[in-house]
């Protein structure tokens, strides 16, 4: 389908029975990361999974703005029937919350480990990252952009070097320009208090009980501290800690939790 600015946005209607649920991917996701989760929701929900702009078969009309990404999600919700529940992973959760604050026809919102920053040291690192990321992308250096992102996310230099030799690195290089889009969705890094206060829908915030071994450089409570801070700012928030290992939640665990929340 086509977004408001004419950008083609690719999506898959994975099921058609029940309330609509739209899945929003996070950083460096070409639209495939949420497919295993969709498999746990298709019996009871009309699940739509889409590729955010600049990813997969979706277009990438310039200049980028968060408002255009919100318009993309609005077009997907319209294609899904006009209203939908939404699930957003990581920075996709930040986009989902921004869309709800902007007044999109969203019923219930679930987000997993949105990487807002609370600690002042990390906020300083975030500001530095955004400057260096822009410089790397403007210089046409996707490899450096990916390295910058991995360092920010707590990866070790050994882990980064290993990733560069992995077959997936080529696909990640193609997605590197979208790192700037994810950064824009997170703004100055802090939870956006005024906009979160405008989100009147019920919001479920999930975090894992264990840290991601690929992000060992982050504080152990990085995601839980962010989710707790966001919950304090939302009018109708629910917090759940789930038994998952790593930043990408186990769909077999998260799926039933989401199904219960969307039908509560």
PDB file of C-alpha atoms in Angstrom:
ATOM      1  CA  UNK A   1       0.000   0.000   0.000  1.00  0.00           C
ATOM      2  CA  UNK A   2       0.978   3.664  -0.261  1.00  0.00           C
ATOM      3  CA  UNK A   3       1.711   6.049   2.604  1.00  0.00           C
ATOM      4  CA  UNK A   4       0.592   9.684   2.683  1.00  0.00           C
ATOM      5  CA  UNK A   5       3.784  10.946   1.018  1.00  0.00           C
ATOM      6  CA  UNK A   6       3.562   8.376  -1.777  1.00  0.00           C
ATOM      7  CA  UNK A   7       6.038   5.903  -0.277  1.00  0.00           C
ATOM      8  CA  UNK A   8       5.181   2.243  -0.979  1.00  0.00           C
ATOM      9  CA  UNK A   9       5.049   0.222   2.241  1.00  0.00           C
ATOM     10  CA  UNK A  10       5.182  -3.555   2.056  1.00  0.00           C
ATOM     11  CA  UNK A  11       3.070  -5.577   4.450  1.00  0.00           C
ATOM     12  CA  UNK A  12       1.719  -9.092   4.942  1.00  0.00           C
ATOM     13  CA  UNK A  13      -1.785  -9.923   6.143  1.00  0.00           C
ATOM     14  CA  UNK A  14      -0.905 -13.109   8.016  1.00  0.00           C
ATOM     15  CA  UNK A  15      -4.416 -13.930   9.243  1.00  0.00           C
ATOM     16  CA  UNK A  16      -7.866 -12.422   8.904  1.00  0.00           C
ATOM     17  CA  UNK A  17     -10.051 -13.568  11.820  1.00  0.00           C
ATOM     18  CA  UNK A  18     -10.472 -11.481  14.944  1.00  0.00           C
ATOM     19  CA  UNK A  19      -9.298  -8.017  16.045  1.00  0.00           C
ATOM     20  CA  UNK A  20      -6.462  -6.534  14.016  1.00  0.00           C
ATOM     21  CA  UNK A  21      -2.925  -6.539  15.466  1.00  0.00           C
ATOM     22  CA  UNK A  22      -0.123  -4.649  13.699  1.00  0.00           C
ATOM     23  CA  UNK A  23       3.485  -5.641  14.443  1.00  0.00           C
ATOM     24  CA  UNK A  24       6.159  -2.913  14.392  1.00  0.00           C
ATOM     25  CA  UNK A  25       9.790  -3.946  14.041  1.00  0.00           C
ATOM     26  CA  UNK A  26      12.800  -2.472  15.791  1.00  0.00           C
ATOM     27  CA  UNK A  27      16.342  -1.581  14.808  1.00  0.00           C
ATOM     28  CA  UNK A  28      18.014  -3.445  11.940  1.00  0.00           C
ATOM     29  CA  UNK A  29      14.844  -5.468  11.333  1.00  0.00           C
ATOM     30  CA  UNK A  30      13.905  -5.979   7.689  1.00  0.00           C
ATOM     31  CA  UNK A  31      10.399  -7.030   8.666  1.00  0.00           C
ATOM     32  CA  UNK A  32      11.135 -10.669   9.495  1.00  0.00           C
ATOM     33  CA  UNK A  33      11.898 -10.446  13.213  1.00  0.00           C
ATOM     34  CA  UNK A  34       8.241 -10.429  14.310  1.00  0.00           C
ATOM     35  CA  UNK A  35       7.096 -13.269  12.051  1.00  0.00           C
ATOM     36  CA  UNK A  36       7.661 -15.993  14.708  1.00  0.00           C
ATOM     37  CA  UNK A  37       5.592 -13.899  17.130  1.00  0.00           C
ATOM     38  CA  UNK A  38       2.852 -13.623  14.530  1.00  0.00           C
ATOM     39  CA  UNK A  39       2.621 -17.410  14.436  1.00  0.00           C
ATOM     40  CA  UNK A  40       1.473 -17.302  18.079  1.00  0.00           C
ATOM     41  CA  UNK A  41      -1.209 -14.668  17.388  1.00  0.00           C
ATOM     42  CA  UNK A  42      -2.766 -15.733  14.095  1.00  0.00           C
ATOM     43  CA  UNK A  43      -5.350 -17.959  15.812  1.00  0.00           C
ATOM     44  CA  UNK A  44      -7.668 -15.310  17.174  1.00  0.00           C
ATOM     45  CA  UNK A  45      -6.279 -12.117  15.635  1.00  0.00           C
ATOM     46  CA  UNK A  46      -6.007 -10.578  12.186  1.00  0.00           C
ATOM     47  CA  UNK A  47      -2.243 -10.082  12.227  1.00  0.00           C
ATOM     48  CA  UNK A  48      -0.463  -7.616   9.946  1.00  0.00           C
ATOM     49  CA  UNK A  49       3.334  -7.460   9.755  1.00  0.00           C
ATOM     50  CA  UNK A  50       4.926  -4.643   7.762  1.00  0.00           C
ATOM     51  CA  UNK A  51       8.326  -3.425   6.628  1.00  0.00           C
ATOM     52  CA  UNK A  52       9.111   0.039   7.930  1.00  0.00           C
ATOM     53  CA  UNK A  53      10.358   2.532   5.344  1.00  0.00           C
ATOM     54  CA  UNK A  54      13.863   1.862   4.086  1.00  0.00           C
ATOM     55  CA  UNK A  55      13.552  -1.862   4.820  1.00  0.00           C
ATOM     56  CA  UNK A  56      12.791  -4.809   2.588  1.00  0.00           C
ATOM     57  CA  UNK A  57      10.402  -3.928  -0.236  1.00  0.00           C
ATOM     58  CA  UNK A  58       9.264  -0.637   1.343  1.00  0.00           C
ATOM     59  CA  UNK A  59      10.335   2.661  -0.170  1.00  0.00           C
ATOM     60  CA  UNK A  60      12.464   5.345   1.449  1.00  0.00           C
ATOM     61  CA  UNK A  61      11.241   8.760   0.318  1.00  0.00           C
ATOM     62  CA  UNK A  62      13.450  11.581   1.592  1.00  0.00           C
ATOM     63  CA  UNK A  63      13.696  13.606   3.700  1.00  0.00           C
ATOM     64  CA  UNK A  64      12.975  11.278   6.594  1.00  0.00           C
ATOM     65  CA  UNK A  65      10.857  12.362   9.543  1.00  0.00           C
ATOM     66  CA  UNK A  66       9.192  10.557  12.439  1.00  0.00           C
ATOM     67  CA  UNK A  67       5.908  12.057  11.252  1.00  0.00           C
ATOM     68  CA  UNK A  68       6.282  10.184   7.967  1.00  0.00           C
ATOM     69  CA  UNK A  69       6.821   6.929   9.860  1.00  0.00           C
ATOM     70  CA  UNK A  70       3.673   7.666  11.835  1.00  0.00           C
ATOM     71  CA  UNK A  71       1.841   8.195   8.537  1.00  0.00           C
ATOM     72  CA  UNK A  72       3.194   4.824   7.353  1.00  0.00           C
ATOM     73  CA  UNK A  73       1.751   3.111  10.413  1.00  0.00           C
ATOM     74  CA  UNK A  74      -1.539   4.965   9.905  1.00  0.00           C
ATOM     75  CA  UNK A  75      -1.715   3.584   6.355  1.00  0.00           C
ATOM     76  CA  UNK A  76      -1.012   0.051   7.598  1.00  0.00           C
ATOM     77  CA  UNK A  77      -3.746   0.348  10.249  1.00  0.00           C
ATOM     78  CA  UNK A  78      -6.120   1.598   7.574  1.00  0.00           C
ATOM     79  CA  UNK A  79      -5.271  -1.405   5.399  1.00  0.00           C
ATOM     80  CA  UNK A  80      -5.888  -3.639   8.428  1.00  0.00           C
ATOM     81  CA  UNK A  81      -9.450  -2.358   8.764  1.00  0.00           C
ATOM     82  CA  UNK A  82      -9.207   1.106  10.289  1.00  0.00           C
ATOM     83  CA  UNK A  83      -8.369   0.249  13.907  1.00  0.00           C
ATOM     84  CA  UNK A  84      -5.831  -2.097  15.452  1.00  0.00           C
ATOM     85  CA  UNK A  85      -3.931  -3.204  18.495  1.00  0.00           C
ATOM     86  CA  UNK A  86      -0.185  -2.619  18.091  1.00  0.00           C
ATOM     87  CA  UNK A  87       2.954  -4.400  19.249  1.00  0.00           C
ATOM     88  CA  UNK A  88       6.311  -2.644  18.985  1.00  0.00           C
ATOM     89  CA  UNK A  89       9.701  -4.209  19.628  1.00  0.00           C
ATOM     90  CA  UNK A  90      12.567  -2.064  20.925  1.00  0.00           C
ATOM     91  CA  UNK A  91      12.713   1.205  18.938  1.00  0.00           C
ATOM     92  CA  UNK A  92       9.542   0.053  17.161  1.00  0.00           C
ATOM     93  CA  UNK A  93       7.886   0.410  20.544  1.00  0.00           C
ATOM     94  CA  UNK A  94       8.950   4.044  20.659  1.00  0.00           C
ATOM     95  CA  UNK A  95       7.382   4.545  17.228  1.00  0.00           C
ATOM     96  CA  UNK A  96       4.159   2.869  18.386  1.00  0.00           C
ATOM     97  CA  UNK A  97       3.948   5.175  21.406  1.00  0.00           C
ATOM     98  CA  UNK A  98       4.624   8.243  19.245  1.00  0.00           C
ATOM     99  CA  UNK A  99       1.854   7.126  16.884  1.00  0.00           C
ATOM    100  CA  UNK A 100      -0.599   6.705  19.733  1.00  0.00           C
ATOM    101  CA  UNK A 101       0.295  10.152  21.088  1.00  0.00           C
ATOM    102  CA  UNK A 102      -0.352  11.547  17.602  1.00  0.00           C
ATOM    103  CA  UNK A 103      -3.903  10.205  17.713  1.00  0.00           C
ATOM    104  CA  UNK A 104      -3.784   7.155  15.441  1.00  0.00           C
ATOM    105  CA  UNK A 105      -6.762   4.758  15.790  1.00  0.00           C
ATOM    106  CA  UNK A 106      -4.960   2.319  18.074  1.00  0.00           C
ATOM    107  CA  UNK A 107      -6.793   0.274  20.688  1.00  0.00           C
ATOM    108  CA  UNK A 108      -4.180  -1.338  22.928  1.00  0.00           C
ATOM    109  CA  UNK A 109      -0.405  -1.043  22.759  1.00  0.00           C
ATOM    110  CA  UNK A 110       2.228  -3.534  23.871  1.00  0.00           C
ATOM    111  CA  UNK A 111       5.924  -2.679  23.722  1.00  0.00           C
ATOM    112  CA  UNK A 112       8.954  -4.790  24.564  1.00  0.00           C
ATOM    113  CA  UNK A 113      12.159  -3.254  25.915  1.00  0.00           C
ATOM    114  CA  UNK A 114      11.986   0.240  24.438  1.00  0.00           C
ATOM    115  CA  UNK A 115      15.560   1.568  24.822  1.00  0.00           C
ATOM    116  CA  UNK A 116      14.915   4.955  26.381  1.00  0.00           C
ATOM    117  CA  UNK A 117      17.831   6.239  28.435  1.00  0.00           C
ATOM    118  CA  UNK A 118      17.663   7.291  32.063  1.00  0.00           C
ATOM    119  CA  UNK A 119      21.292   7.471  33.194  1.00  0.00           C
ATOM    120  CA  UNK A 120      23.125  10.734  32.460  1.00  0.00           C
ATOM    121  CA  UNK A 121      26.277   8.905  31.360  1.00  0.00           C
ATOM    122  CA  UNK A 122      24.274   6.930  28.804  1.00  0.00           C
ATOM    123  CA  UNK A 123      22.501  10.072  27.618  1.00  0.00           C
ATOM    124  CA  UNK A 124      25.901  11.652  26.924  1.00  0.00           C
ATOM    125  CA  UNK A 125      26.879   8.537  24.955  1.00  0.00           C
ATOM    126  CA  UNK A 126      23.562   8.771  23.066  1.00  0.00           C
ATOM    127  CA  UNK A 127      24.202  12.356  21.966  1.00  0.00           C
ATOM    128  CA  UNK A 128      27.714  11.406  20.800  1.00  0.00           C
ATOM    129  CA  UNK A 129      26.339   8.371  18.953  1.00  0.00           C
ATOM    130  CA  UNK A 130      23.809  10.435  17.002  1.00  0.00           C
ATOM    131  CA  UNK A 131      26.505  12.861  15.796  1.00  0.00           C
ATOM    132  CA  UNK A 132      28.917  10.083  14.839  1.00  0.00           C
ATOM    133  CA  UNK A 133      26.175   7.988  13.207  1.00  0.00           C
ATOM    134  CA  UNK A 134      25.128  10.903  10.996  1.00  0.00           C
ATOM    135  CA  UNK A 135      28.758  11.492   9.988  1.00  0.00           C
ATOM    136  CA  UNK A 136      29.325   7.815   9.125  1.00  0.00           C
ATOM    137  CA  UNK A 137      26.186   7.603   7.002  1.00  0.00           C
ATOM    138  CA  UNK A 138      26.890  10.888   5.241  1.00  0.00           C
ATOM    139  CA  UNK A 139      30.369   9.549   4.449  1.00  0.00           C
ATOM    140  CA  UNK A 140      28.792   6.403   2.946  1.00  0.00           C
ATOM    141  CA  UNK A 141      30.294   4.112   5.571  1.00  0.00           C
ATOM    142  CA  UNK A 142      27.593   1.628   6.695  1.00  0.00           C
ATOM    143  CA  UNK A 143      30.177  -0.582   8.392  1.00  0.00           C
ATOM    144  CA  UNK A 144      31.170   2.195  10.786  1.00  0.00           C
ATOM    145  CA  UNK A 145      27.499   3.013  11.366  1.00  0.00           C
ATOM    146  CA  UNK A 146      26.888  -0.590  12.424  1.00  0.00           C
ATOM    147  CA  UNK A 147      29.952  -0.615  14.669  1.00  0.00           C
ATOM    148  CA  UNK A 148      28.773   2.576  16.370  1.00  0.00           C
ATOM    149  CA  UNK A 149      25.348   1.062  16.984  1.00  0.00           C
ATOM    150  CA  UNK A 150      26.763  -2.153  18.399  1.00  0.00           C
ATOM    151  CA  UNK A 151      29.073  -0.265  20.753  1.00  0.00           C
ATOM    152  CA  UNK A 152      26.161   1.836  21.980  1.00  0.00           C
ATOM    153  CA  UNK A 153      24.148  -1.355  22.523  1.00  0.00           C
ATOM    154  CA  UNK A 154      26.880  -2.768  24.760  1.00  0.00           C
ATOM    155  CA  UNK A 155      28.659  -5.148  22.395  1.00  0.00           C
ATOM    156  CA  UNK A 156      32.341  -5.889  22.978  1.00  0.00           C
ATOM    157  CA  UNK A 157      34.973  -5.147  20.340  1.00  0.00           C
ATOM    158  CA  UNK A 158      35.473  -8.901  19.981  1.00  0.00           C
ATOM    159  CA  UNK A 159      31.765  -9.341  19.396  1.00  0.00           C
ATOM    160  CA  UNK A 160      31.723  -6.595  16.780  1.00  0.00           C
ATOM    161  CA  UNK A 161      34.698  -8.109  14.963  1.00  0.00           C
ATOM    162  CA  UNK A 162      32.981 -11.499  14.930  1.00  0.00           C
ATOM    163  CA  UNK A 163      29.764  -9.958  13.589  1.00  0.00           C
ATOM    164  CA  UNK A 164      31.665  -8.345  10.715  1.00  0.00           C
ATOM    165  CA  UNK A 165      32.757 -11.776   9.482  1.00  0.00           C
ATOM    166  CA  UNK A 166      29.284 -13.306   9.790  1.00  0.00           C
ATOM    167  CA  UNK A 167      27.126 -13.852   6.669  1.00  0.00           C
ATOM    168  CA  UNK A 168      24.401 -11.581   8.092  1.00  0.00           C
ATOM    169  CA  UNK A 169      26.697  -8.533   7.994  1.00  0.00           C
ATOM    170  CA  UNK A 170      25.940  -7.889   4.324  1.00  0.00           C
ATOM    171  CA  UNK A 171      22.209  -7.679   5.035  1.00  0.00           C
ATOM    172  CA  UNK A 172      22.861  -5.428   8.028  1.00  0.00           C
ATOM    173  CA  UNK A 173      24.911  -3.042   5.872  1.00  0.00           C
ATOM    174  CA  UNK A 174      21.845  -2.510   3.671  1.00  0.00           C
ATOM    175  CA  UNK A 175      19.795  -1.634   6.758  1.00  0.00           C
ATOM    176  CA  UNK A 176      22.405   0.669   8.309  1.00  0.00           C
ATOM    177  CA  UNK A 177      20.799   3.908   6.984  1.00  0.00           C
ATOM    178  CA  UNK A 178      17.661   3.101   8.989  1.00  0.00           C
ATOM    179  CA  UNK A 179      19.642   3.359  12.238  1.00  0.00           C
ATOM    180  CA  UNK A 180      19.189   7.111  11.897  1.00  0.00           C
ATOM    181  CA  UNK A 181      15.422   6.578  11.677  1.00  0.00           C
ATOM    182  CA  UNK A 182      15.373   4.533  14.883  1.00  0.00           C
ATOM    183  CA  UNK A 183      17.461   7.219  16.579  1.00  0.00           C
ATOM    184  CA  UNK A 184      14.946   9.860  15.490  1.00  0.00           C
ATOM    185  CA  UNK A 185      12.094   7.833  17.013  1.00  0.00           C
ATOM    186  CA  UNK A 186      13.941   7.910  20.339  1.00  0.00           C
ATOM    187  CA  UNK A 187      14.595  11.660  20.080  1.00  0.00           C
ATOM    188  CA  UNK A 188      16.889  13.006  22.784  1.00  0.00           C
ATOM    189  CA  UNK A 189      16.948   9.574  24.395  1.00  0.00           C
ATOM    190  CA  UNK A 190      14.798  10.349  27.426  1.00  0.00           C
ATOM    191  CA  UNK A 191      11.197   9.114  27.713  1.00  0.00           C
ATOM    192  CA  UNK A 192       9.118  11.920  26.114  1.00  0.00           C
ATOM    193  CA  UNK A 193       7.015  12.845  29.139  1.00  0.00           C
ATOM    194  CA  UNK A 194       4.573  15.210  27.447  1.00  0.00           C
ATOM    195  CA  UNK A 195       3.781  12.875  24.566  1.00  0.00           C
ATOM    196  CA  UNK A 196       3.539   9.797  26.762  1.00  0.00           C
ATOM    197  CA  UNK A 197       1.010  11.634  28.931  1.00  0.00           C
ATOM    198  CA  UNK A 198      -1.134  11.975  25.796  1.00  0.00           C
ATOM    199  CA  UNK A 199      -1.304   8.180  25.299  1.00  0.00           C
ATOM    200  CA  UNK A 200      -4.654   7.289  26.871  1.00  0.00           C
ATOM    201  CA  UNK A 201      -4.842   3.698  25.642  1.00  0.00           C
ATOM    202  CA  UNK A 202      -3.839   0.789  27.900  1.00  0.00           C
ATOM    203  CA  UNK A 203      -0.135   0.093  27.402  1.00  0.00           C
ATOM    204  CA  UNK A 204       1.673  -3.115  28.348  1.00  0.00           C
ATOM    205  CA  UNK A 205       5.421  -2.734  28.900  1.00  0.00           C
ATOM    206  CA  UNK A 206       7.377  -5.995  28.957  1.00  0.00           C
ATOM    207  CA  UNK A 207      11.010  -6.591  29.773  1.00  0.00           C
ATOM    208  CA  UNK A 208      13.050  -9.735  30.076  1.00  0.00           C
ATOM    209  CA  UNK A 209      14.236 -11.050  33.406  1.00  0.00           C
ATOM    210  CA  UNK A 210      17.765 -11.636  32.073  1.00  0.00           C
ATOM    211  CA  UNK A 211      20.125  -9.414  30.115  1.00  0.00           C
ATOM    212  CA  UNK A 212      21.220  -9.947  26.532  1.00  0.00           C
ATOM    213  CA  UNK A 213      24.711 -11.510  26.380  1.00  0.00           C
ATOM    214  CA  UNK A 214      25.370  -9.454  23.239  1.00  0.00           C
ATOM    215  CA  UNK A 215      24.795  -6.271  25.272  1.00  0.00           C
ATOM    216  CA  UNK A 216      26.949  -7.057  28.280  1.00  0.00           C
ATOM    217  CA  UNK A 217      28.237  -3.477  28.319  1.00  0.00           C
ATOM    218  CA  UNK A 218      24.825  -2.090  29.268  1.00  0.00           C
ATOM    219  CA  UNK A 219      23.723  -1.785  32.897  1.00  0.00           C
ATOM    220  CA  UNK A 220      21.869  -4.915  33.993  1.00  0.00           C
ATOM    221  CA  UNK A 221      18.735  -2.855  34.685  1.00  0.00           C
ATOM    222  CA  UNK A 222      18.895  -0.813  31.474  1.00  0.00           C
ATOM    223  CA  UNK A 223      15.575  -1.951  29.987  1.00  0.00           C
ATOM    224  CA  UNK A 224      13.735  -2.383  33.273  1.00  0.00           C
ATOM    225  CA  UNK A 225      14.670   1.134  34.410  1.00  0.00           C
ATOM    226  CA  UNK A 226      13.426   2.541  31.102  1.00  0.00           C
ATOM    227  CA  UNK A 227      10.145   0.613  31.258  1.00  0.00           C
ATOM    228  CA  UNK A 228       9.547   1.635  34.876  1.00  0.00           C
ATOM    229  CA  UNK A 229      10.130   5.297  33.988  1.00  0.00           C
ATOM    230  CA  UNK A 230       7.751   5.110  31.027  1.00  0.00           C
ATOM    231  CA  UNK A 231       5.102   3.378  33.148  1.00  0.00           C
ATOM    232  CA  UNK A 232       5.193   6.319  35.557  1.00  0.00           C
ATOM    233  CA  UNK A 233       4.450   8.725  32.699  1.00  0.00           C
ATOM    234  CA  UNK A 234       1.631   6.824  30.993  1.00  0.00           C
ATOM    235  CA  UNK A 235      -1.973   7.286  32.182  1.00  0.00           C
ATOM    236  CA  UNK A 236      -2.772   3.563  31.866  1.00  0.00           C
ATOM    237  CA  UNK A 237       0.334   1.367  32.065  1.00  0.00           C
ATOM    238  CA  UNK A 238       0.835  -2.296  32.972  1.00  0.00           C
ATOM    239  CA  UNK A 239       4.319  -3.750  33.639  1.00  0.00           C
ATOM    240  CA  UNK A 240       5.314  -7.361  33.136  1.00  0.00           C
ATOM    241  CA  UNK A 241       8.693  -9.037  33.507  1.00  0.00           C
ATOM    242  CA  UNK A 242       8.950 -12.215  31.489  1.00  0.00           C
ATOM    243  CA  UNK A 243      11.283 -15.198  31.526  1.00  0.00           C
ATOM    244  CA  UNK A 244      13.205 -14.521  28.332  1.00  0.00           C
ATOM    245  CA  UNK A 245      16.895 -14.450  27.530  1.00  0.00           C
ATOM    246  CA  UNK A 246      18.093 -11.671  25.269  1.00  0.00           C
ATOM    247  CA  UNK A 247      16.604  -8.519  23.828  1.00  0.00           C
ATOM    248  CA  UNK A 248      14.459 -10.354  21.265  1.00  0.00           C
ATOM    249  CA  UNK A 249      11.639 -11.866  23.269  1.00  0.00           C
ATOM    250  CA  UNK A 250      10.799 -15.551  22.929  1.00  0.00           C
ATOM    251  CA  UNK A 251       7.586 -15.506  20.851  1.00  0.00           C
ATOM    252  CA  UNK A 252       6.271 -18.638  22.587  1.00  0.00           C
ATOM    253  CA  UNK A 253       6.387 -16.734  25.884  1.00  0.00           C
ATOM    254  CA  UNK A 254       5.317 -13.295  24.664  1.00  0.00           C
ATOM    255  CA  UNK A 255       2.543 -14.480  22.339  1.00  0.00           C
ATOM    256  CA  UNK A 256       0.132 -15.713  25.049  1.00  0.00           C
ATOM    257  CA  UNK A 257       0.838 -12.625  27.170  1.00  0.00           C
ATOM    258  CA  UNK A 258      -0.077 -10.357  24.257  1.00  0.00           C
ATOM    259  CA  UNK A 259      -3.174 -12.388  23.426  1.00  0.00           C
ATOM    260  CA  UNK A 260      -4.385 -12.054  26.996  1.00  0.00           C
ATOM    261  CA  UNK A 261      -3.686  -8.335  27.094  1.00  0.00           C
ATOM    262  CA  UNK A 262      -5.424  -7.615  23.788  1.00  0.00           C
ATOM    263  CA  UNK A 263      -8.543  -9.506  24.846  1.00  0.00           C
ATOM    264  CA  UNK A 264      -8.666  -8.374  28.497  1.00  0.00           C
TER     265      UNK A 264
END
